Amino acid sequence: MTDTAGKKIAVLTSGGDAPGMNAAVRAVVLVGISCGADVYGIYNGYKGLMEGDLRQFSAKDVSDLSRKGGTVLGSARSKEFMTEEGFAQALRVIKGYDLDGLVVVGGDGSLHGAQRLSESGVKCMGIPASIDNDIAYTDYSIGVDTAQDTIIEAIDKIKDTASSHRRGFVIEVMGRAHGFLALATGVACGAEMVILPGDDLTNPERQAQIVDEVSRYYVRKKPNFICVLAEGASGPGCSAVDILAELISRAGYDCRKTILGHVQRGGTPTCNDRNLATIMGFAATKALLEGDTGKMVGVSGREVLLTPFEDVFAAEMDLPQEFLDKVRLLSVY
Ligand code: F6P
């Protein structure tokens, strides 16, 4: 009998779903069971935790789960959990079920919830899962690799149409306030332009610069002009997609707009996402069962990191310079 035997732990997925979440849940359940623990699946994130919507999982329950997109546990963005009353209710459920610990799989907001739980004495480990790749202390969050592939497939298809009709396209991709997805996929597709959050598109000087840049492609008879836009570049009173389409048209191209939307979040997880989720699920569960708490699992290169939540949230999230440098270089006609 190991000292982890007989422990009761639970896993939940929270926030926006991300491909690979299921592989993480599978890993938590299988590692937990193989260490002699009882593992519970909590449905619908923190909402389900507050409602006591959970049940014990067997190995059979997670059979063949790695290849499935979305999250079989369901997810939610629960505002109520952040209230004093909602949080207290969640603590009551944890106590009522006599849970020794929790693994939270989700993005920034979900991991903040996990930090709060651990500060309240509930042993809690976090696994970063969000297509936005906006979480520090891990090279990638679960879901990013699949989302990138979905995006480049869409852009490649749009490029065929753009070239056939000599059009410009503004393609808006997700990523919240972080521009990682736009930058990475823009480089991968050889986009002519990538617009990141923080770019002031309402500034007349910036607008003139963009028109000038697009015009240079147009006069050179470039058959398409692809602008990948980060959704976070829009703000109150600034629809980046509309402004850019107008500027590209002004430079000569017949321009269309495509907002890729939620197609980016679904689909079969790539091999990388399944394996990243498996590694993270394994590490988080082992650490939790050994008594660790208040940390997020990350993978940097081949190293598995366990970083305290406060360090994760305090870190600056820079975009990779090697991508920033290449945006211009690779889009030369
Ligand atoms: O955080 C993941 C994400 O897909 C963001 O890129 C996007 O801004 C947001 O979620 C959309 O959220 P919802 O699905 O709640 O509309």
XYZ file of C-alpha atoms and ligand atoms in Angstrom, residues 15-18 77 107-108 129-132 134 173-178 181 231-232 261-262 264-265, ligand 1:
41
model
C -13.061 28.136 -19.449
C -12.894 27.846 -23.225
C -12.528 24.251 -24.369
C -9.202 23.352 -25.983
C -17.122 30.304 -17.510
C -6.829 28.901 -19.152
C -5.785 31.966 -17.220
C -5.187 24.566 -21.596
C -6.157 27.401 -23.906
C -5.665 27.972 -27.604
C -4.472 31.534 -26.831
C -1.075 33.382 -23.167
C -7.969 34.783 -35.552
C -8.630 34.250 -31.851
C -6.156 34.803 -29.046
C -7.823 37.291 -26.761
C -5.369 40.108 -25.840
C -2.390 38.021 -26.874
C -1.898 32.652 -32.791
C -8.778 39.612 -32.452
C -7.235 41.593 -29.588
C -14.266 32.197 -34.921
C -14.950 29.057 -32.950
C -10.417 27.321 -34.185
C -11.287 25.728 -30.846
O -9.680 31.831 -24.548
C -10.044 31.100 -25.667
C -10.928 31.917 -26.556
O -11.275 31.116 -27.677
C -10.378 33.260 -27.008
O -9.441 33.161 -28.054
C -11.634 33.996 -27.396
O -11.458 35.377 -27.284
C -12.622 33.501 -26.370
O -12.125 32.256 -25.896
C -14.024 33.315 -26.866
O -14.814 32.929 -25.789
P -16.295 32.351 -25.879
O -16.217 30.979 -26.454
O -16.767 32.354 -24.480
O -17.039 33.273 -26.785
